[in-house]
Amino acid sequence: QGPLRDVEIDFANRLSVHLRRAFEIGSKLRGLERRHTVLAEVMDRLPNGILLLDDQGRAVGQNRAAEDALRHMRGFSIRDGRPVAAEPAANERLQGLISQAISQRGNGHSASLGTMALHLVEGQGEVSLLVFSLLAPPVDSRAPETAAVIFLGVNPVTRVASIDVLRTLYGLTNAEAELTRLLAEGLSLEEAAE
């Protein structure tokens, strides 16, 4: 075999730069995979349901709490890949919130776009829905594009406090207490104003 020639040493030196870069990229990918695994586990351990929607309003991911809620809940489901409310008026509002969230995507605002409460079957309580848009499209264009998130909060049957209780506890006027009660029941400001 003998000693290495200058050509072979030069080739090894040029190759070492690429091997070092490949090692760095591999290390970053392993770190991202670990982070993804941890975040997926955290999402699955959350007590409230999370539905991830693509830019067409189709459900592309969910955590365990959402799976459980959808399996046992009546009045809210995934139909043809899309979240729907059983009651037509509630479904119209839900679809409007989803469309608004998708259209607001990437505008730099991460604020909630809307909330609503769906009354479920007698004795099941209600589910509160909180709809958000995401800030930006994913870097990897091969991944399903997640454009919006719906947080599901399943609430047991409870009665909203009476107007008298709200006035006494919080020092509200009758009108403020009534508005608070309507908002707590899931109505939007526009719906409460009617």
XYZ file of N, CA and C in Angstrom:
582
model
N 0.823 -1.183 0.000
C 0.000 0.000 0.000
C 0.874 1.257 0.000
N 1.718 1.422 0.939
C 2.640 2.545 0.964
C 1.985 3.824 1.465
N 2.765 4.901 1.507
C 2.238 6.183 2.005
C 1.232 6.772 1.017
N 0.376 7.648 1.551
C -0.632 8.305 0.701
C 0.034 9.312 -0.210
N -0.485 9.380 -1.415
C 0.034 10.364 -2.364
C -0.633 11.718 -2.112
N -0.063 12.770 -2.644
C -0.593 14.127 -2.470
C -2.024 14.239 -2.999
N -2.316 13.578 -4.090
C -3.660 13.609 -4.678
C -4.669 12.999 -3.709
N -4.310 11.900 -3.083
C -5.206 11.230 -2.135
C -5.408 12.074 -0.877
N -4.359 12.727 -0.399
C -4.470 13.599 0.780
C -5.371 14.789 0.457
N -5.179 15.371 -0.722
C -6.010 16.504 -1.147
C -7.479 16.088 -1.235
N -7.738 14.917 -1.787
C -9.108 14.409 -1.894
C -9.714 14.205 -0.506
N -8.944 13.615 0.421
C -9.423 13.378 1.793
C -9.730 14.701 2.487
N -8.887 15.711 2.272
C -9.134 17.026 2.879
C -10.423 17.652 2.341
N -10.641 17.577 1.039
C -11.875 18.128 0.464
C -13.098 17.349 0.931
N -12.965 16.057 1.066
C -14.073 15.210 1.505
C -14.395 15.439 2.982
N -13.412 15.731 3.797
C -13.636 15.897 5.240
C -14.587 17.056 5.537
N -14.546 18.111 4.738
C -15.469 19.240 4.919
C -16.907 18.759 4.737
N -17.160 17.965 3.730
C -18.506 17.452 3.452
C -18.945 16.438 4.503
N -18.023 15.612 4.963
C -18.363 14.642 6.009
C -18.712 15.349 7.315
N -17.951 16.401 7.645
C -18.234 17.173 8.860
C -19.624 17.813 8.754
N -19.955 18.376 7.597
C -21.267 19.002 7.386
C -22.386 17.959 7.466
N -22.171 16.789 6.892
C -23.164 15.709 6.966
C -23.386 15.293 8.419
N -22.330 15.228 9.205
C -22.458 14.879 10.621
C -23.262 15.948 11.366
N -22.993 17.225 11.088
C -23.730 18.316 11.733
C -25.217 18.258 11.372
N -25.517 18.024 10.108
C -26.910 17.928 9.673
C -27.600 16.741 10.344
N -26.908 15.606 10.401
C -27.468 14.428 11.065
C -27.755 14.695 12.536
N -26.858 15.398 13.208
C -27.070 15.743 14.623
C -28.278 16.648 14.792
N -28.419 17.644 13.911
C -29.578 18.539 13.980
C -30.874 17.773 13.731
N -30.865 16.862 12.766
C -32.069 16.069 12.478
C -32.458 15.192 13.661
N -31.470 14.571 14.312
C -31.777 13.750 15.491
C -32.363 14.619 16.602
N -31.841 15.842 16.777
C -32.387 16.769 17.773
C -33.813 17.167 17.457
N -34.092 17.426 16.178
C -35.453 17.778 15.772
C -36.413 16.608 15.963
N -35.946 15.397 15.680
C -36.790 14.214 15.887
C -37.117 14.044 17.362
N -36.118 14.251 18.241
C -36.366 14.152 19.688
C -37.375 15.218 20.117
N -37.201 16.437 19.614
C -38.113 17.520 19.965
C -39.531 17.208 19.485
N -39.657 16.711 18.272
C -40.963 16.333 17.732
C -41.623 15.277 18.612
N -40.860 14.271 19.018
C -41.393 13.195 19.857
C -41.879 13.740 21.198
N -41.095 14.619 21.810
C -41.471 15.202 23.097
C -42.739 16.050 22.939
N -42.782 16.901 21.915
C -43.962 17.745 21.715
C -45.204 16.916 21.411
N -45.057 15.851 20.642
C -46.200 14.973 20.350
C -46.699 14.320 21.633
N -45.776 13.916 22.506
C -46.186 13.296 23.767
C -46.868 14.319 24.673
N -46.322 15.524 24.734
C -46.945 16.585 25.537
C -48.359 16.852 25.027
N -48.511 16.964 23.721
C -49.825 17.223 23.125
C -50.806 16.105 23.485
N -50.329 14.862 23.467
C -51.202 13.736 23.802
C -51.577 13.701 25.278
N -50.770 14.292 26.130
C -51.059 14.274 27.569
C -51.926 15.436 28.029
N -52.185 16.391 27.150
C -53.038 17.518 27.531
C -54.462 17.030 27.784
N -55.138 17.600 28.780
C -56.484 17.136 29.110
C -57.547 17.583 28.109
N -57.292 18.654 27.379
C -58.262 19.138 26.394
C -57.890 18.647 25.008
N -58.900 18.504 24.178
C -58.679 18.029 22.823
C -58.079 19.092 21.926
N -57.256 18.651 20.985
C -56.652 19.533 19.995
C -56.862 18.910 18.627
N -57.471 19.677 17.720
C -57.632 19.262 16.329
C -56.795 20.186 15.456
N -55.974 19.607 14.596
C -55.181 20.377 13.650
C -55.875 20.303 12.295
N -56.049 21.455 11.653
C -56.756 21.524 10.377
C -55.819 22.014 9.285
N -55.994 21.464 8.089
C -55.186 21.924 6.965
C -55.842 23.157 6.333
N -55.246 23.628 5.253
C -55.742 24.854 4.629
C -57.066 24.667 3.885
N -57.603 23.451 3.886
C -58.920 23.179 3.319
C -59.956 22.903 4.416
N -59.539 23.010 5.684
C -60.439 22.761 6.800
C -60.585 21.298 7.174
N -59.715 20.445 6.629
C -59.752 19.011 6.958
C -58.896 18.742 8.190
N -59.346 17.825 9.025
C -58.573 17.436 10.208
C -57.366 16.614 9.759
N -56.170 17.074 10.120
C -54.946 16.368 9.740
C -54.204 15.828 10.956
N -54.706 16.100 12.143
C -54.079 15.587 13.353
C -54.937 15.890 14.561
N -54.758 15.086 15.585
C -55.495 15.293 16.829
C -54.771 14.594 17.964
N -54.999 15.052 19.169
C -54.401 14.380 20.320
C -55.390 13.351 20.879
N -54.947 12.630 21.911
C -55.791 11.560 22.478
C -57.089 12.094 23.062
N -57.008 13.261 23.723
C -58.222 13.832 24.323
C -59.258 14.131 23.243
N -58.821 14.620 22.086
C -59.757 14.883 20.981
C -60.330 13.569 20.454
N -59.485 12.552 20.327
C -59.978 11.242 19.874
C -61.045 10.720 20.815
N -60.782 10.799 22.132
C -61.752 10.328 23.122
C -63.042 11.130 23.049
N -62.909 12.456 22.971
C -64.099 13.315 22.922
C -64.929 13.007 21.688
N -64.285 12.872 20.549
C -65.020 12.607 19.305
C -65.681 11.233 19.326
N -65.073 10.289 20.006
C -65.627 8.940 20.074
C -66.900 8.909 20.936
N -66.960 9.737 21.982
C -68.073 9.669 22.926
C -69.072 10.813 22.800
N -68.738 11.818 22.079
C -69.549 13.025 22.019
C -70.613 12.926 20.927
N -71.765 13.488 21.210
C -72.793 13.665 20.189
C -72.984 15.157 20.024
N -73.118 15.597 18.811
C -73.302 17.017 18.562
C -72.101 17.657 17.906
N -70.969 16.949 17.890
C -69.747 17.431 17.244
C -68.992 16.204 16.768
N -68.547 16.226 15.505
C -67.862 15.054 14.960
C -66.980 15.464 13.793
N -66.280 14.478 13.251
C -65.511 14.650 12.019
C -66.279 13.905 10.939
N -66.730 14.629 9.919
C -67.469 14.024 8.821
C -66.760 14.376 7.515
N -66.466 13.366 6.733
C -65.718 13.550 5.485
C -64.414 14.305 5.734
N -63.797 14.011 6.889
C -62.512 14.602 7.225
C -62.576 15.989 7.819
N -63.781 16.537 7.988
C -63.921 17.912 8.473
C -64.707 17.951 9.781
N -64.331 18.862 10.691
C -65.114 19.004 11.926
C -66.473 19.625 11.617
N -67.524 19.061 12.194
C -68.874 19.572 11.979
C -69.655 19.526 13.291
N -70.566 20.472 13.422
C -71.518 20.474 14.528
C -72.829 19.923 13.995
N -73.541 19.169 14.825
C -74.779 18.531 14.379
C -75.885 19.546 14.115
N -75.965 20.584 14.932
C -77.012 21.580 14.758
C -76.615 22.535 13.631
N -77.492 22.773 12.650
C -77.135 23.598 11.488
C -76.607 24.994 11.824
N -77.240 25.701 12.750
C -76.780 27.056 13.085
C -75.388 27.018 13.721
N -75.180 26.050 14.597
C -73.869 25.912 15.237
C -72.814 25.518 14.206
N -73.183 24.662 13.262
C -72.233 24.258 12.228
C -71.874 25.437 11.325
N -72.858 26.264 11.020
C -72.570 27.450 10.201
C -71.562 28.358 10.913
N -71.761 28.558 12.202
C -70.812 29.382 12.984
C -69.439 28.727 13.014
N -69.383 27.411 13.261
C -68.111 26.691 13.302
C -67.372 26.806 11.971
N -68.073 26.575 10.875
C -67.429 26.654 9.558
C -66.926 28.074 9.279
N -67.678 29.071 9.742
C -67.242 30.455 9.590
C -65.960 30.734 10.363
N -65.883 30.218 11.597
C -64.667 30.405 12.398
C -63.471 29.716 11.747
N -63.689 28.510 11.220
C -62.604 27.773 10.563
C -62.141 28.526 9.317
N -63.079 28.970 8.499
C -62.717 29.717 7.281
C -61.948 30.983 7.623
N -62.403 31.680 8.648
C -61.725 32.909 9.072
C -60.313 32.601 9.558
N -60.154 31.530 10.337
C -58.828 31.161 10.836
C -57.883 30.836 9.687
N -58.377 30.095 8.711
C -57.539 29.719 7.564
C -57.161 30.958 6.754
N -58.109 31.863 6.558
C -57.813 33.064 5.758
C -56.875 34.016 6.489
N -56.856 33.972 7.822
C -55.982 34.848 8.612
C -54.581 34.286 8.779
N -54.363 33.091 8.310
C -53.090 32.412 8.506
C -51.927 33.209 7.949
N -50.868 33.275 8.742
C -49.646 33.905 8.292
C -49.678 35.423 8.312
N -50.694 36.027 8.942
C -50.742 37.488 8.967
C -49.989 38.080 10.157
N -49.313 37.221 10.930
C -48.512 37.704 12.050
C -49.267 37.806 13.358
N -50.544 37.478 13.372
C -51.323 37.533 14.604
C -51.616 36.113 15.064
N -51.353 35.858 16.346
C -51.616 34.515 16.864
C -52.824 34.508 17.789
N -53.576 35.577 17.828
C -54.708 35.657 18.736
C -55.827 34.721 18.304
N -56.631 34.347 19.277
C -57.795 33.514 18.997
C -58.722 34.264 18.060
N -59.240 33.566 17.101
C -60.172 34.192 16.171
C -61.603 34.045 16.622
N -61.887 33.056 17.430
C -63.265 32.905 17.866
C -63.458 31.739 18.792
N -64.512 31.845 19.568
C -64.891 30.768 20.462
C -66.379 30.515 20.289
N -66.776 29.348 20.652
C -68.192 29.021 20.648
C -68.420 27.840 21.575
N -69.630 27.698 22.035
C -69.998 26.559 22.864
C -71.053 25.761 22.104
N -70.848 24.468 22.051
C -71.838 23.576 21.441
C -72.536 22.827 22.561
N -73.844 22.908 22.584
C -74.606 22.151 23.565
C -74.764 20.739 23.034
N -74.375 19.791 23.847
C -74.401 18.400 23.438
C -75.719 17.763 23.830
N -75.786 16.462 23.668
C -76.988 15.712 24.006
C -77.309 15.898 25.487
N -78.579 15.906 25.816
C -79.039 16.054 27.192
C -78.183 15.222 28.144
N -77.664 15.872 29.173
C -76.877 15.180 30.177
C -75.391 15.115 29.871
N -74.965 15.452 28.661
C -73.545 15.403 28.323
C -72.838 16.725 28.567
N -73.561 17.801 28.757
C -72.928 19.095 28.959
C -72.723 19.811 27.651
N -71.576 20.463 27.550
C -71.276 21.201 26.336
C -69.789 21.111 26.061
N -69.422 21.476 24.840
C -68.011 21.531 24.469
C -67.726 22.967 24.036
N -66.659 23.513 24.588
C -66.215 24.843 24.188
C -65.172 24.674 23.104
N -65.306 25.425 22.029
C -64.353 25.374 20.931
C -63.628 26.702 20.846
N -62.321 26.648 20.741
C -61.487 27.832 20.593
C -60.707 27.643 19.298
N -60.904 28.542 18.333
C -60.313 28.386 17.000
C -59.192 29.406 16.819
N -58.010 28.920 16.425
C -56.836 29.759 16.190
C -56.329 29.546 14.774
N -55.729 30.563 14.211
C -54.965 30.371 12.976
C -53.511 30.206 13.376
N -52.732 29.571 12.521
C -51.303 29.438 12.787
C -50.568 30.584 12.119
N -49.367 30.865 12.620
C -48.638 32.041 12.159
C -48.082 31.906 10.752
N -47.535 30.764 10.414
C -46.857 30.652 9.121
C -46.964 29.239 8.582
N -46.843 29.083 7.267
C -46.849 27.747 6.676
C -45.615 26.964 7.118
N -45.675 25.639 7.092
C -44.516 24.851 7.472
C -43.374 25.026 6.483
N -42.165 24.814 6.980
C -40.983 24.914 6.122
C -40.959 23.768 5.125
N -41.322 22.561 5.579
C -41.296 21.369 4.737
C -42.595 21.292 3.944
N -42.547 21.586 2.663
C -43.764 21.620 1.852
C -44.361 20.234 1.630
N -43.641 19.169 1.988
C -44.187 17.814 1.829
C -45.093 17.446 2.987
N -44.965 18.165 4.113
C -45.789 17.868 5.284
C -47.203 18.378 5.051
N -48.204 17.717 5.681
C -49.560 18.251 5.554
C -49.569 19.665 6.132
N -50.147 20.584 5.409
C -50.129 21.967 5.848
C -51.158 22.189 6.929
N -50.697 22.475 8.135
C -51.599 22.767 9.236
C -51.821 24.267 9.270
N -53.058 24.682 9.064
C -53.381 26.103 8.949
C -54.119 26.641 10.164
N -54.810 25.759 10.898
C -55.617 26.221 12.024
C -55.678 25.132 13.093
N -56.033 25.551 14.293
C -56.134 24.649 15.437
C -57.471 24.890 16.120
N -58.124 23.807 16.516
C -59.334 23.911 17.343
C -59.017 23.237 18.676
N -59.199 23.990 19.757
C -59.066 23.425 21.096
C -60.461 23.062 21.580
N -60.617 21.833 22.070
C -61.905 21.344 22.571
C -61.855 21.292 24.084
N -62.767 21.958 24.721
C -62.886 21.871 26.173
C -64.239 21.285 26.500
N -64.264 20.036 26.922
C -65.531 19.396 27.243
C -65.887 19.762 28.671
N -67.032 20.409 28.820
C -67.488 20.859 30.134
C -68.669 20.011 30.568
N -68.654 19.558 31.816
C -69.828 18.830 32.294
C -71.022 19.769 32.358
N -72.194 19.182 32.531
C -73.405 19.994 32.603
C -73.281 20.932 33.796
N -73.332 22.204 33.518
C -73.308 23.210 34.579
C -74.256 24.323 34.170
N -74.765 24.989 35.131
C -75.614 26.137 34.858
C -74.774 27.380 35.058
N -74.885 28.314 34.167
C -74.198 29.586 34.328
C -74.871 30.313 35.486
N -74.058 30.982 36.293
C -74.578 31.684 37.463
C -75.695 32.643 37.061
N -76.615 32.827 37.982
C -77.719 33.746 37.710
C -77.202 35.175 37.638
N -78.018 36.023 37.052
C -77.652 37.439 36.910
C -77.416 38.049 38.284
N -78.238 37.680 39.275
C -78.076 38.239 40.624
C -76.723 37.859 41.216
N -76.316 36.612 41.021
C -75.023 36.166 41.551
C -73.886 36.919 40.863
N -73.959 37.073 39.544
C -72.915 37.797 38.809
C -72.841 39.257 39.249
N -74.014 39.879 39.441
C -74.023 41.281 39.894
C -73.387 41.405 41.265
N -73.751 40.516 42.178
C -73.248 40.586 43.544
C -71.748 40.305 43.612
N -71.309 39.238 42.947
C -69.900 38.851 43.020
C -68.966 39.851 42.346
N -69.389 40.386 41.215
C -68.484 41.202 40.407
C -68.886 42.669 40.311
N -69.954 43.057 40.995
C -70.374 44.443 40.962
C -70.830 44.901 39.588
N -71.501 44.017 38.855
C -71.951 44.339 37.503
C -73.343 44.947 37.518
N -73.647 45.703 36.478
C -75.021 46.176 36.283
C -75.841 45.000 35.745
N -77.157 45.165 35.685
C -78.008 44.107 35.127
C -77.610 43.777 33.695
N -77.374 44.824 32.881
C -77.013 44.607 31.475
C -75.657 43.897 31.367
N -74.682 44.303 32.189
C -73.362 43.662 32.156
C -73.455 42.196 32.585
N -74.260 41.938 33.619
C -74.423 40.564 34.114
C -75.099 39.690 33.063
N -76.116 40.221 32.385
C -76.802 39.453 31.339
C -75.861 39.169 30.175
N -75.075 40.174 29.763
C -74.098 39.969 28.689
C -73.065 38.926 29.096
N -72.580 38.993 30.313
C -71.607 38.009 30.819
C -72.192 36.606 30.766
N -73.453 36.462 31.190
C -74.111 35.153 31.173
C -74.216 34.620 29.750
N -74.605 35.467 28.805
C -74.752 35.039 27.410
C -73.402 34.647 26.802
N -72.364 35.428 27.088
C -71.023 35.088 26.581
C -70.527 33.786 27.190
N -70.797 33.582 28.484
C -70.376 32.338 29.148
C -71.107 31.131 28.575
N -72.288 31.343 28.028
C -73.028 30.252 27.400
C -72.571 29.976 25.978
N -71.597 30.799 25.485
C -71.009 30.516 24.188
C -71.471 31.403 23.052
N -72.320 32.386 23.333
C -72.768 33.273 22.267
C -71.659 34.276 21.933
N -71.615 34.708 20.699
C -70.690 35.762 20.291
C -71.290 37.102 20.728
N -70.483 38.152 20.653
C -71.005 39.490 20.971
C -72.171 39.850 20.066
N -72.042 39.519 18.772
C -73.104 39.818 17.829
C -74.380 39.071 18.185
N -74.247 37.798 18.527
C -75.429 37.005 18.881
C -76.064 37.516 20.166
N -75.229 37.902 21.138
C -75.747 38.410 22.409
C -76.452 39.749 22.227
N -76.037 40.525 21.236
C -76.631 41.843 20.995
C -78.032 41.740 20.395
N -78.358 40.614 19.793
C -79.663 40.461 19.129
C -80.800 40.374 20.082
